[in-house]
Short mmCIF file of C-alpha atoms and ligand atoms in Angstrom, two decimals:
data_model
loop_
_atom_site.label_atom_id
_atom_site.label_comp_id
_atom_site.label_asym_id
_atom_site.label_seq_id
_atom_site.Cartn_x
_atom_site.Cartn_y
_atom_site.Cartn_z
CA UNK D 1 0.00 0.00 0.00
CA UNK D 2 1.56 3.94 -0.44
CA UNK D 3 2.03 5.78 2.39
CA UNK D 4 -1.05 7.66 4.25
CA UNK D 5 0.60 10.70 5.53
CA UNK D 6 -0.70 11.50 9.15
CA UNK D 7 -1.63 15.43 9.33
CA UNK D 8 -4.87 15.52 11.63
CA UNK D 9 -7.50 18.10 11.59
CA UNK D 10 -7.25 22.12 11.60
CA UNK D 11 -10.05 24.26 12.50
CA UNK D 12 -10.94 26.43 9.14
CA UNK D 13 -13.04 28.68 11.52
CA UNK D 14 -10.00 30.36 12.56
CA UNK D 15 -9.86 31.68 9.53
CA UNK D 16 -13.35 34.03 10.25
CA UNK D 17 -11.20 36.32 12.52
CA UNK D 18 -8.73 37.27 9.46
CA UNK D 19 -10.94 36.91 6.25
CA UNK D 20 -14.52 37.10 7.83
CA UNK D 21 -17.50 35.52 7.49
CA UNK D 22 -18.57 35.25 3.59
CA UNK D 23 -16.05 32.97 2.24
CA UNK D 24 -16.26 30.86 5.08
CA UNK D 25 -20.00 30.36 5.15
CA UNK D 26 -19.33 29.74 1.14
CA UNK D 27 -17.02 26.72 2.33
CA UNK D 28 -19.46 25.48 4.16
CA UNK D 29 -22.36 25.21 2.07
CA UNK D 30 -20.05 23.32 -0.58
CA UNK D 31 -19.25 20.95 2.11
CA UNK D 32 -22.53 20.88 2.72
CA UNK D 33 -23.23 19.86 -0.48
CA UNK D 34 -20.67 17.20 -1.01
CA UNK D 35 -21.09 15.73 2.06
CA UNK D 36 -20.81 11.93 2.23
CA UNK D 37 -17.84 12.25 -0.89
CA UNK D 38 -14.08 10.70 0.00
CA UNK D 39 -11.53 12.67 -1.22
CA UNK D 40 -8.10 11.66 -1.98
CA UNK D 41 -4.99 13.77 -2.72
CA UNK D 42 -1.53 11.54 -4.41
CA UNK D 43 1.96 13.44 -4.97
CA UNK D 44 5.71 12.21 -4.67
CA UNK D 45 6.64 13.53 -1.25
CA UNK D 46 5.22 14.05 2.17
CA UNK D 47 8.49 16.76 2.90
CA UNK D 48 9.92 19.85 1.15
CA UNK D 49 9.06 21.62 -1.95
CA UNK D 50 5.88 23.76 -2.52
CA UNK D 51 3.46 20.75 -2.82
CA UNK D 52 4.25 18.56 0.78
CA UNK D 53 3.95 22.33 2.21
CA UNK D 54 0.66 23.13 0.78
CA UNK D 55 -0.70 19.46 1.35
CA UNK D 56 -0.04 19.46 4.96
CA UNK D 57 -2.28 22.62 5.97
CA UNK D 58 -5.17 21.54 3.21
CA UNK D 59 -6.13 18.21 4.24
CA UNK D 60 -6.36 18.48 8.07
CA UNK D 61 -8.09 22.25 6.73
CA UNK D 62 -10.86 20.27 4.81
CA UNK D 63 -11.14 17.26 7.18
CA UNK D 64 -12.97 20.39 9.41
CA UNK D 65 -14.84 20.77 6.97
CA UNK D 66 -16.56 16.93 7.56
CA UNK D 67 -15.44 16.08 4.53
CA UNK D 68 -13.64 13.24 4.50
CA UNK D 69 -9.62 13.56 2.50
CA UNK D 70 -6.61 11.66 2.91
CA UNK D 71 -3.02 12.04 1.33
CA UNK D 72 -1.35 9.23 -0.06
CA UNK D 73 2.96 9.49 -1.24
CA UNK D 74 3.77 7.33 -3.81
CA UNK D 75 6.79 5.30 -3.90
CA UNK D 76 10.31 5.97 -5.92
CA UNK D 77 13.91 4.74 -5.94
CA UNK D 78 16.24 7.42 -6.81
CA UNK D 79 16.46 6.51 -10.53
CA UNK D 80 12.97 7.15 -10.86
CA UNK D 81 13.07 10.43 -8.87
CA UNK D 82 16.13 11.09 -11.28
CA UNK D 83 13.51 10.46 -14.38
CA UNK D 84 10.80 12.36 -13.01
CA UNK D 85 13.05 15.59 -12.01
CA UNK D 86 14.35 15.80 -15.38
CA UNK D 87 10.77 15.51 -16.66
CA UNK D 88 9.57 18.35 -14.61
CA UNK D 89 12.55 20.48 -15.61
CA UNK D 90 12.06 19.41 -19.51
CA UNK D 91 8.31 20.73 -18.99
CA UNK D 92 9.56 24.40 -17.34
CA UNK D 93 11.56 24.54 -20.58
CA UNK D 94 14.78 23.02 -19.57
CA UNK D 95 16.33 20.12 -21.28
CA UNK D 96 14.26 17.31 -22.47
CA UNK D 97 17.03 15.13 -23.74
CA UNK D 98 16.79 12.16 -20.93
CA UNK D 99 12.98 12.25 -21.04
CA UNK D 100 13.14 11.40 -24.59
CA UNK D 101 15.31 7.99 -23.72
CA UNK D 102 13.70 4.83 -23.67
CA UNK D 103 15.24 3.77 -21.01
CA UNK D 104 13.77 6.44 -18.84
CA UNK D 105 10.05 6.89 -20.18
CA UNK D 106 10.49 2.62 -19.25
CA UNK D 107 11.31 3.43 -15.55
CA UNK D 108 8.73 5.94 -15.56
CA UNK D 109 6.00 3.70 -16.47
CA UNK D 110 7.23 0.65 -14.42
CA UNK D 111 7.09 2.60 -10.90
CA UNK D 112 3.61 4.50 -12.14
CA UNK D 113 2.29 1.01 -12.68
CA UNK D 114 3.86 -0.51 -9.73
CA UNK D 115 1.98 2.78 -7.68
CA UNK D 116 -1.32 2.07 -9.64
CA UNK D 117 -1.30 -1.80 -7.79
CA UNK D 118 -0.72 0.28 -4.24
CA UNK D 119 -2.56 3.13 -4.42
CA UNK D 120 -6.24 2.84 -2.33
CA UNK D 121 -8.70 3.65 -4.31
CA UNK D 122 -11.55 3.84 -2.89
CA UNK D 123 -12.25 7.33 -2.97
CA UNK D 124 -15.09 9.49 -5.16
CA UNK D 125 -12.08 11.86 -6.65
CA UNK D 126 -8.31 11.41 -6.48
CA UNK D 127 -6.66 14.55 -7.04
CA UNK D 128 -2.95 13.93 -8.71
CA UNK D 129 -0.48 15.90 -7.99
CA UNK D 130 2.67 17.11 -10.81
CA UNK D 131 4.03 14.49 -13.34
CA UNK D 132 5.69 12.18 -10.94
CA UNK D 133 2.76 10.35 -10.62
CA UNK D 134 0.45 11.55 -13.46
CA UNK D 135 0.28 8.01 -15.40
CA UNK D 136 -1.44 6.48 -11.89
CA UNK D 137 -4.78 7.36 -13.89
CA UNK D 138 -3.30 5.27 -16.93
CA UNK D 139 -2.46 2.52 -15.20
CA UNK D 140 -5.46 2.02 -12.68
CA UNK D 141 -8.12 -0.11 -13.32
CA UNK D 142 -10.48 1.79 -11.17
CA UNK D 143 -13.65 2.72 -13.59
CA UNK D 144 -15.61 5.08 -10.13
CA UNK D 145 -13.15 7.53 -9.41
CA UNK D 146 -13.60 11.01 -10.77
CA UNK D 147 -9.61 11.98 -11.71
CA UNK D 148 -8.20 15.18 -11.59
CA UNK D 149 -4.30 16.17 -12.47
CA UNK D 150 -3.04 18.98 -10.26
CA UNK D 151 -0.25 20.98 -12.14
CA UNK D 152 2.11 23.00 -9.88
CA UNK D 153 5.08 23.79 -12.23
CA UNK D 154 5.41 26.80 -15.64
CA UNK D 155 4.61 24.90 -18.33
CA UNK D 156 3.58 27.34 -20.48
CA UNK D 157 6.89 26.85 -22.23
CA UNK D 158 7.60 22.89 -22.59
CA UNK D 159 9.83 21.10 -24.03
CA UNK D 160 7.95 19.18 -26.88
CA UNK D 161 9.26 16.03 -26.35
CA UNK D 162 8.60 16.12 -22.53
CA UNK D 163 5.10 17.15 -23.06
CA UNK D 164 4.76 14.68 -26.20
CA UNK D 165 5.29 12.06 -23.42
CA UNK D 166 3.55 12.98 -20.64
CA UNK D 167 0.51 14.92 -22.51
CA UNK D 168 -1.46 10.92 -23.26
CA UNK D 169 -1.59 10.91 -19.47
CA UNK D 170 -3.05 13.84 -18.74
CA UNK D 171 -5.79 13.52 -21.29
CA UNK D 172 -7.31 10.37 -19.59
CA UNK D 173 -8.13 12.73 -16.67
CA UNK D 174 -11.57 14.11 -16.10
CA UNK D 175 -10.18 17.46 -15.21
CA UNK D 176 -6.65 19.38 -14.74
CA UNK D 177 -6.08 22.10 -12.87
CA UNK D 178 -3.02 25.14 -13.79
CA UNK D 179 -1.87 27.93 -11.53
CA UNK D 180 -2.57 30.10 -14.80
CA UNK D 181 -3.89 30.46 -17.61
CA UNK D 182 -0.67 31.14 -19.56
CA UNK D 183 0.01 27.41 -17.89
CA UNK D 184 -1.92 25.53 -20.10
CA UNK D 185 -0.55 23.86 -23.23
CA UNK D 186 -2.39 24.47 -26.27
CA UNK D 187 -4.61 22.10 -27.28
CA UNK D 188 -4.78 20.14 -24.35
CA UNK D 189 -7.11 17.79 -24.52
CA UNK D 190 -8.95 17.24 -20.86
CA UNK D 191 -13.16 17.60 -19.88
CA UNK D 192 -12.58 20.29 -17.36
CA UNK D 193 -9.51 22.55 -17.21
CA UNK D 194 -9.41 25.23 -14.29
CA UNK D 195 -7.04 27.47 -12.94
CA UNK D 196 -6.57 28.37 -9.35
CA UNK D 197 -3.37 30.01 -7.18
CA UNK D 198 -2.09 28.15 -4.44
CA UNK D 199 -2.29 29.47 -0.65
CA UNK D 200 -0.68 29.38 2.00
CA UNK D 201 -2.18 28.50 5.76
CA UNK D 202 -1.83 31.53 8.15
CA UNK D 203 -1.93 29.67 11.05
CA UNK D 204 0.74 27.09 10.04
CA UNK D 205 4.51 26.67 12.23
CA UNK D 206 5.47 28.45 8.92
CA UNK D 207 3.42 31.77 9.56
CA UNK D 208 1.88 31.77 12.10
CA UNK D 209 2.75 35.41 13.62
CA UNK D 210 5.46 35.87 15.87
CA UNK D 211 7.17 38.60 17.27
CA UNK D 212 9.74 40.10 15.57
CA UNK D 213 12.31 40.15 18.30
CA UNK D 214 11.79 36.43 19.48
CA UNK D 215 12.30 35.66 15.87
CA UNK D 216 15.72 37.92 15.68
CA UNK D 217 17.01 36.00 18.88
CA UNK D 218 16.17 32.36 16.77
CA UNK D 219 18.37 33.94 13.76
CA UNK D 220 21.03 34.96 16.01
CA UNK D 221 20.69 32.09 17.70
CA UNK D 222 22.13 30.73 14.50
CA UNK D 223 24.65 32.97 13.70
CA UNK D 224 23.29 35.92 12.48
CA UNK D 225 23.93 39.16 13.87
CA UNK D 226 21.16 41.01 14.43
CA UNK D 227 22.72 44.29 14.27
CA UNK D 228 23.42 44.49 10.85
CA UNK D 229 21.01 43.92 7.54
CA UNK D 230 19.69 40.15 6.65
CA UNK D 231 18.38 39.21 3.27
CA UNK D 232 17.32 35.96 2.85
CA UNK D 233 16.19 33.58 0.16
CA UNK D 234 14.17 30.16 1.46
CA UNK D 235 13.84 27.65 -1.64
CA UNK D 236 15.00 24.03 -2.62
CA UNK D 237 18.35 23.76 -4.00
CA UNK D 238 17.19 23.56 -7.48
CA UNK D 239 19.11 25.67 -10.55
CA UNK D 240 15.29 27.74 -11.29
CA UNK D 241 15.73 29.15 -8.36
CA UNK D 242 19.03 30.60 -9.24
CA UNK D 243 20.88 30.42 -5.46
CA UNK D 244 24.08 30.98 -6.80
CA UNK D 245 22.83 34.31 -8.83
CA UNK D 246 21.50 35.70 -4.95
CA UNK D 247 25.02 34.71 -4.02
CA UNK D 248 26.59 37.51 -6.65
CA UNK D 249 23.58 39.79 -5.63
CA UNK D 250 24.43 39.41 -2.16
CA UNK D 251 28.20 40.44 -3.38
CA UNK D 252 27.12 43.09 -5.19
CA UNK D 253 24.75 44.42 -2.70
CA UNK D 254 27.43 44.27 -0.19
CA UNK D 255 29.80 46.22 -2.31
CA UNK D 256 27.34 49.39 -1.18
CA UNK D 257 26.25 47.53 2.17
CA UNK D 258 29.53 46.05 3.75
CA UNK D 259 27.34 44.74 6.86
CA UNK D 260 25.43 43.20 4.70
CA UNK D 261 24.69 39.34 5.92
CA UNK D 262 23.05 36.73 3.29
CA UNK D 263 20.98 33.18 4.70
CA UNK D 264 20.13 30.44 2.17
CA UNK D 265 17.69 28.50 3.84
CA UNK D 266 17.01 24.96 1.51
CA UNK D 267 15.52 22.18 1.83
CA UNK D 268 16.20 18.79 0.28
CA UNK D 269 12.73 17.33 -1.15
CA UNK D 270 12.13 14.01 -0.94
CA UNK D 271 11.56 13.49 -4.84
CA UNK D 272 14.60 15.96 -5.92
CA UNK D 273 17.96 14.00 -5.94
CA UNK D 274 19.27 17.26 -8.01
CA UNK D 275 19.53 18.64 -4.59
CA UNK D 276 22.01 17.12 -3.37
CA UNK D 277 24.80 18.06 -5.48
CA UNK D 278 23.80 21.94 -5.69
CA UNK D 279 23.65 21.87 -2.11
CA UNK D 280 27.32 20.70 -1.97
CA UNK D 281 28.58 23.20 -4.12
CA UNK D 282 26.76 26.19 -2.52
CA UNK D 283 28.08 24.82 1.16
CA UNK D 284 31.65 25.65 -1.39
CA UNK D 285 30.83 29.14 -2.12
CA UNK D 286 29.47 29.92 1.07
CA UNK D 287 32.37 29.06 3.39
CA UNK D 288 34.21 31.12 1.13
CA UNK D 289 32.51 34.18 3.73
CA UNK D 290 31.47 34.10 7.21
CA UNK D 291 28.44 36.13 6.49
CA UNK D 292 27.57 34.31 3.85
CA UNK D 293 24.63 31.47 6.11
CA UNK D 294 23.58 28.00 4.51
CA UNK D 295 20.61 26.12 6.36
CA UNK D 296 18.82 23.21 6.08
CA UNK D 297 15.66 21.05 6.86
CA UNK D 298 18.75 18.11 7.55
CA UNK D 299 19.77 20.57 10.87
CA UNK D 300 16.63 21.18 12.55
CA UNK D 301 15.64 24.47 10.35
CA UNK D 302 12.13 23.55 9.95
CA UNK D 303 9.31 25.38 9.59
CA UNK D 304 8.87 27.47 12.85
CA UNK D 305 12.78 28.72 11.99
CA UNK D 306 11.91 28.98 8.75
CA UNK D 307 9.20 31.17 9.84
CA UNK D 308 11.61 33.37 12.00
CA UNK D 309 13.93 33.75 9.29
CA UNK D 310 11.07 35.07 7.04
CA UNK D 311 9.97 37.45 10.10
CA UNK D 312 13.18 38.30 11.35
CA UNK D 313 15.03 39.36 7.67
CA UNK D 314 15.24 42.73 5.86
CA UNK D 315 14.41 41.40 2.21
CA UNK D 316 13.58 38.51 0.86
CA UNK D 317 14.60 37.17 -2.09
CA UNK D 318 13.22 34.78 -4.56
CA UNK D 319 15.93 34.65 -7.74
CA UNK D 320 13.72 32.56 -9.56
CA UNK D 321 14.21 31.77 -13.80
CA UNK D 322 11.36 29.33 -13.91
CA UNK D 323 8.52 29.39 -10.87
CA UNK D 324 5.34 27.41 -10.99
CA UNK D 325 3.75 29.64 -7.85
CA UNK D 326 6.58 30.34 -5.39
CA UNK D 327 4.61 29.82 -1.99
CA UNK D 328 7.72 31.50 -0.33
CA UNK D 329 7.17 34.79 -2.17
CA UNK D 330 3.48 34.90 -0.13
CA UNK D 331 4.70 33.58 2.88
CA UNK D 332 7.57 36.41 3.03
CA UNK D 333 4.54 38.94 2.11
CA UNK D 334 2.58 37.79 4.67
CA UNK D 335 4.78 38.43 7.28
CA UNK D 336 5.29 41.99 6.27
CA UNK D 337 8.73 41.75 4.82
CA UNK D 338 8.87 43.27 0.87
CA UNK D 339 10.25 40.54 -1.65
CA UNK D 340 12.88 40.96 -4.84
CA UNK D 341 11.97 38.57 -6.88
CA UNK D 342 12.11 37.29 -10.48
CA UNK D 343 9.86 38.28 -12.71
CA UNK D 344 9.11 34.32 -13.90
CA UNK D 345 5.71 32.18 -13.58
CA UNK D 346 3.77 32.70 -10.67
CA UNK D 347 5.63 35.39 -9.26
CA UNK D 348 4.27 38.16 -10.69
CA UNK D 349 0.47 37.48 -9.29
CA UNK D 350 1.49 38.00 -6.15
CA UNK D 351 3.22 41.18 -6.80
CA UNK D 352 0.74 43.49 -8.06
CA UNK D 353 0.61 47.42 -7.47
CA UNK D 354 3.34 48.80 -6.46
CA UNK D 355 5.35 45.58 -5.10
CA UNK D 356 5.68 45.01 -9.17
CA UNK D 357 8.70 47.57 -9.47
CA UNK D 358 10.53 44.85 -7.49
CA UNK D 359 10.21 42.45 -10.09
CA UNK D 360 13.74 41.75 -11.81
CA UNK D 361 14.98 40.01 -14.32
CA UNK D 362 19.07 40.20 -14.03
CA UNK D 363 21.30 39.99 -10.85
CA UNK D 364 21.91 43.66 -11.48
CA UNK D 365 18.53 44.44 -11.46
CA UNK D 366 18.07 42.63 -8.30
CA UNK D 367 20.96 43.70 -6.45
CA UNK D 368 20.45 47.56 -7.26
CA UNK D 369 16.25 46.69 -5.78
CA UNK D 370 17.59 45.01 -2.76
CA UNK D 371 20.17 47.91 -2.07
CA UNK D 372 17.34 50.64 -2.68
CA UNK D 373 15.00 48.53 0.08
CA UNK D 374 17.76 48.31 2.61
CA UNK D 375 17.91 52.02 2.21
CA UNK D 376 14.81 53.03 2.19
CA UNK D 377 13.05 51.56 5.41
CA UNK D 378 10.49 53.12 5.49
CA UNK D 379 9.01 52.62 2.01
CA UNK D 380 9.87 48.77 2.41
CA UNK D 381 7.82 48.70 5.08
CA UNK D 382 4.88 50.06 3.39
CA UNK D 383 5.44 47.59 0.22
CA UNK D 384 5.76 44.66 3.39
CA UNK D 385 2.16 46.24 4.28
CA UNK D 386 0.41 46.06 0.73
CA UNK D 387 2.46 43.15 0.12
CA UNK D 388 -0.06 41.42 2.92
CA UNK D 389 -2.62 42.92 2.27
CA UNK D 390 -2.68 41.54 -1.18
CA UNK D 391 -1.55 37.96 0.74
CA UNK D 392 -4.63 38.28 2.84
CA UNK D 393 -7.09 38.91 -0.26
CA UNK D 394 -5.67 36.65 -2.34
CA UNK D 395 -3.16 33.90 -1.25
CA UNK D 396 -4.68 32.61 1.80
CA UNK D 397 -5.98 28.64 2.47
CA UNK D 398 -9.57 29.17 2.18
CA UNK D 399 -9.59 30.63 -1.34
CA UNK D 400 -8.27 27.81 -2.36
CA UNK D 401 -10.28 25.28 -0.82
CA UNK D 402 -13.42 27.00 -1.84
CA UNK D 403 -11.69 27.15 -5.98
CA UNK D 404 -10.76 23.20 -5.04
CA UNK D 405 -13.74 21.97 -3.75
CA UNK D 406 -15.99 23.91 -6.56
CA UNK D 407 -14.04 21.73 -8.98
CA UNK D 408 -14.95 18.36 -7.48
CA UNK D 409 -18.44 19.52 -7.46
CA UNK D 410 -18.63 20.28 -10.78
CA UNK D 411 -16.50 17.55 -12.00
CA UNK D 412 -18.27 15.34 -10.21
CA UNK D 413 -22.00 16.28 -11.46
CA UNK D 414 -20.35 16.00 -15.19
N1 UDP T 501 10.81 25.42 2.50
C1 UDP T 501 11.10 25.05 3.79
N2 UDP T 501 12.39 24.94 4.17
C2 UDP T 501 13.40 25.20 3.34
C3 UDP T 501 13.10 25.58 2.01
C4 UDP T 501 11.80 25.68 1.62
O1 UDP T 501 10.21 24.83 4.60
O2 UDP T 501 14.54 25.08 3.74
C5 UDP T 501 9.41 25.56 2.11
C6 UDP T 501 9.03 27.00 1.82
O3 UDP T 501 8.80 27.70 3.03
C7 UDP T 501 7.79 26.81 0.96
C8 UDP T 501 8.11 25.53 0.20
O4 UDP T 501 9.14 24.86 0.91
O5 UDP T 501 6.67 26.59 1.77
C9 UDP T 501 8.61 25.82 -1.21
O6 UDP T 501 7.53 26.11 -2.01
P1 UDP T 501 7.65 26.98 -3.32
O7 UDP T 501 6.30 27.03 -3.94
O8 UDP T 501 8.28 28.30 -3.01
O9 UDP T 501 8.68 26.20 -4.26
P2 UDP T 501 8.79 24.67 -4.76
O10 UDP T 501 9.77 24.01 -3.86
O11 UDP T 501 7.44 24.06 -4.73
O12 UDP T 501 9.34 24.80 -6.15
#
């Protein structure tokens, strides 16, 4: 059988003291109305990366709701992880040349259909999450289920050949859902195709709100002084997320800022073996200068310190080239703190208004915004305050889970 990943129950009626009572009392009345229906979400790992994060405040936020969801992992040996990372990489418009071997689309198929014999099925919808394990609906022989394929990453740019081979897949779902319109591939052919934003849970370890100075003593704590300027960037160690390009910002900013003090903060994902060997060679820049900080979910920086890094920093960074969403870029927002941040994917939805001047496209660029930020306190405050504001409208847990659960209802009266 996969893995069932334990995550409990959160009360969504917290969530009336921040957002109010209308989209709340929506919620209710679609649980209302899908009451009785079993609800199952599937992705490739229960820890790190964007999806494990989002998964583990949604679930235990719908099972509230009475409805009843679960969260199954599949299973993977690193050659298949290997496969599947250079398959999601091919479809953000990287490289597509190992996705196109035999060799690999065979162990792709072999572990999907060894996860199709595992997987319980006895749910009204299974909601699949990225390409890992996308063929599941292909090789299943459940005829109930209502299917839907959950896309997290930019694929509004594909490589052919990666889409080529995962595209028959997706069209044997009875919906898929894209983070934005620009997301879906042309022609794509699929019953229901919706787009909706991820969120991020306000209440979580990961933002919950804590005071700024308890969070400063957690960063110093850990070897950051907390007399002089801290920008940060939080992300996997992936090359789309360009850490070694906030490495030469955080040069170049320094060049005008000498105090100036940089934290990486990365975790390794379950289902990303890349990480591994960019994490080695950024531990090799970075001890290259004391004020240069590397951190990681392997040391106990989990969550609630990821959360006081995010509270306690000046800026925060997200270098991005390629970004499906970016939860980090919200989660930084939310706390108040203003975000640099590539102007790629997702990124640029949740920086509207004015926090859109701080969207860059070169190191310069980025290095020159930082600078002006550090400067200029009090104006990046006020783009930290519209910058939650906008969080708070748009980005937050129940918005997505009434977008979600309107899509099983529909899907399933189809
Ligand atoms: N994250 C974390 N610890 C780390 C690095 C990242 O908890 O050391 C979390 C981060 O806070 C965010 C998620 O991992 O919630 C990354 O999601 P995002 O959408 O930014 O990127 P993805 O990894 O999905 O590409």
């Amino acid at each position: 059988m996969l893995n069932k990943v334990s995550v409990g129950v959160r009360d969504l009626q917290k969530y009336r003291l921040v957002l109010g009572n209308e989209l709340i009392d929506e919620i209710e009345k679609l649980a209302d109305e899908l009451k009785g229906i079993r609800l199952c979400h599937v992705n490739a790992t229960s820890f790190g990366g964007g999806v494990a994060e989002l998964l583990s405040s949604y679930v235990p936020l719908v099972r509230s709701l009475g409805l009843t969801i679960d969260w199954q992992v599949i299973h993977g040996d690193r050659r298949f992880f290997t496969v599947t990372k250079s398959l999601h990489n091919a479809l953000q418009g990287g490289d597509g040349s190992l996705i196109q071997r035999e060799q690999a689309q065979g162990q792709y198929k072999t572990q999907n259909q060894m996860n199709a014999r595992e997987i319980d099925y006895n749910y009204d919808v299974l909601i699949v999450n990225d390409p890992q394990p996308a063929a599941l609906r292909h090789f299943s022989d459940d005829t109930v289920a209502k299917w839907i394929w959950r896309c997290h990453i930019d694929t509004s740019e594909p490589d052919e050949g990666a889409w080529a081979f995962l595209s028959p897949y997706i069209e044997q779902y009875d919906a898929a859902v894209f983070t934005m319109d620009k997301f879906i591939p042309p022609g794509l052919g699929v019953p229901h195709i919706a787009t909706m934003a991820p969120a991020i849970d306000a209440f979580s370890a990961k933002n919950m709100s804590l005071p700024r100075s308890l969070c400063r003593e957690m960063t110093d704590n850990l070897g950051i002084d907390r007399e002089r300027p801290l920008i940060l960037q939080v992300s996997r160690f992936d090359p789309w997320k360009d850490p070694f390009g906030v490495i030469r910002i955080y040069q170049l900013a320094r060049e005008k800022l000498p105090g100036l003090q940089l934290a990486l903060v990365g975790s390794l994902a379950g289902d990303d073996p890349e990480g591994w060997g960019i994490y080695a060679a950024i531990h090799t820049e970075a001890d290259k200068d004391d004020d240069i900080h590397v951190f990681t979910n392997l040391t106990g920086v989990g969550s609630m310190q990821v959360n006081a890094f995010q509270t306690a920093c000046d800026v925060a960074i997200q270098k991005s080239i390629r970004e499906g969403f970016g939860l980090v870029v919200s989660e930084a927002l939310w706390k108040g703190i203003p975000v640099v941040a590539g102007n790629a994917g997702g990124i640029p939805m949740q920086m509207t208004g004015n926090l859109s001047d701080y969207l860059v496209d070169s190191i310069e660029e980025c290095a020159e915004r930082v600078v002006y930020l550090l400067q200029n306190r009090e104006l990046a405050l006020e783009l930290g305050k519209q910058g939650k504001e906008n969080t708070k409208r748009n980005f937050l847990m129940p918005r997505l889970i009434r977008d979600e659960l309107s899509l099983v209802k529909r899907v399933l009266e189809a």
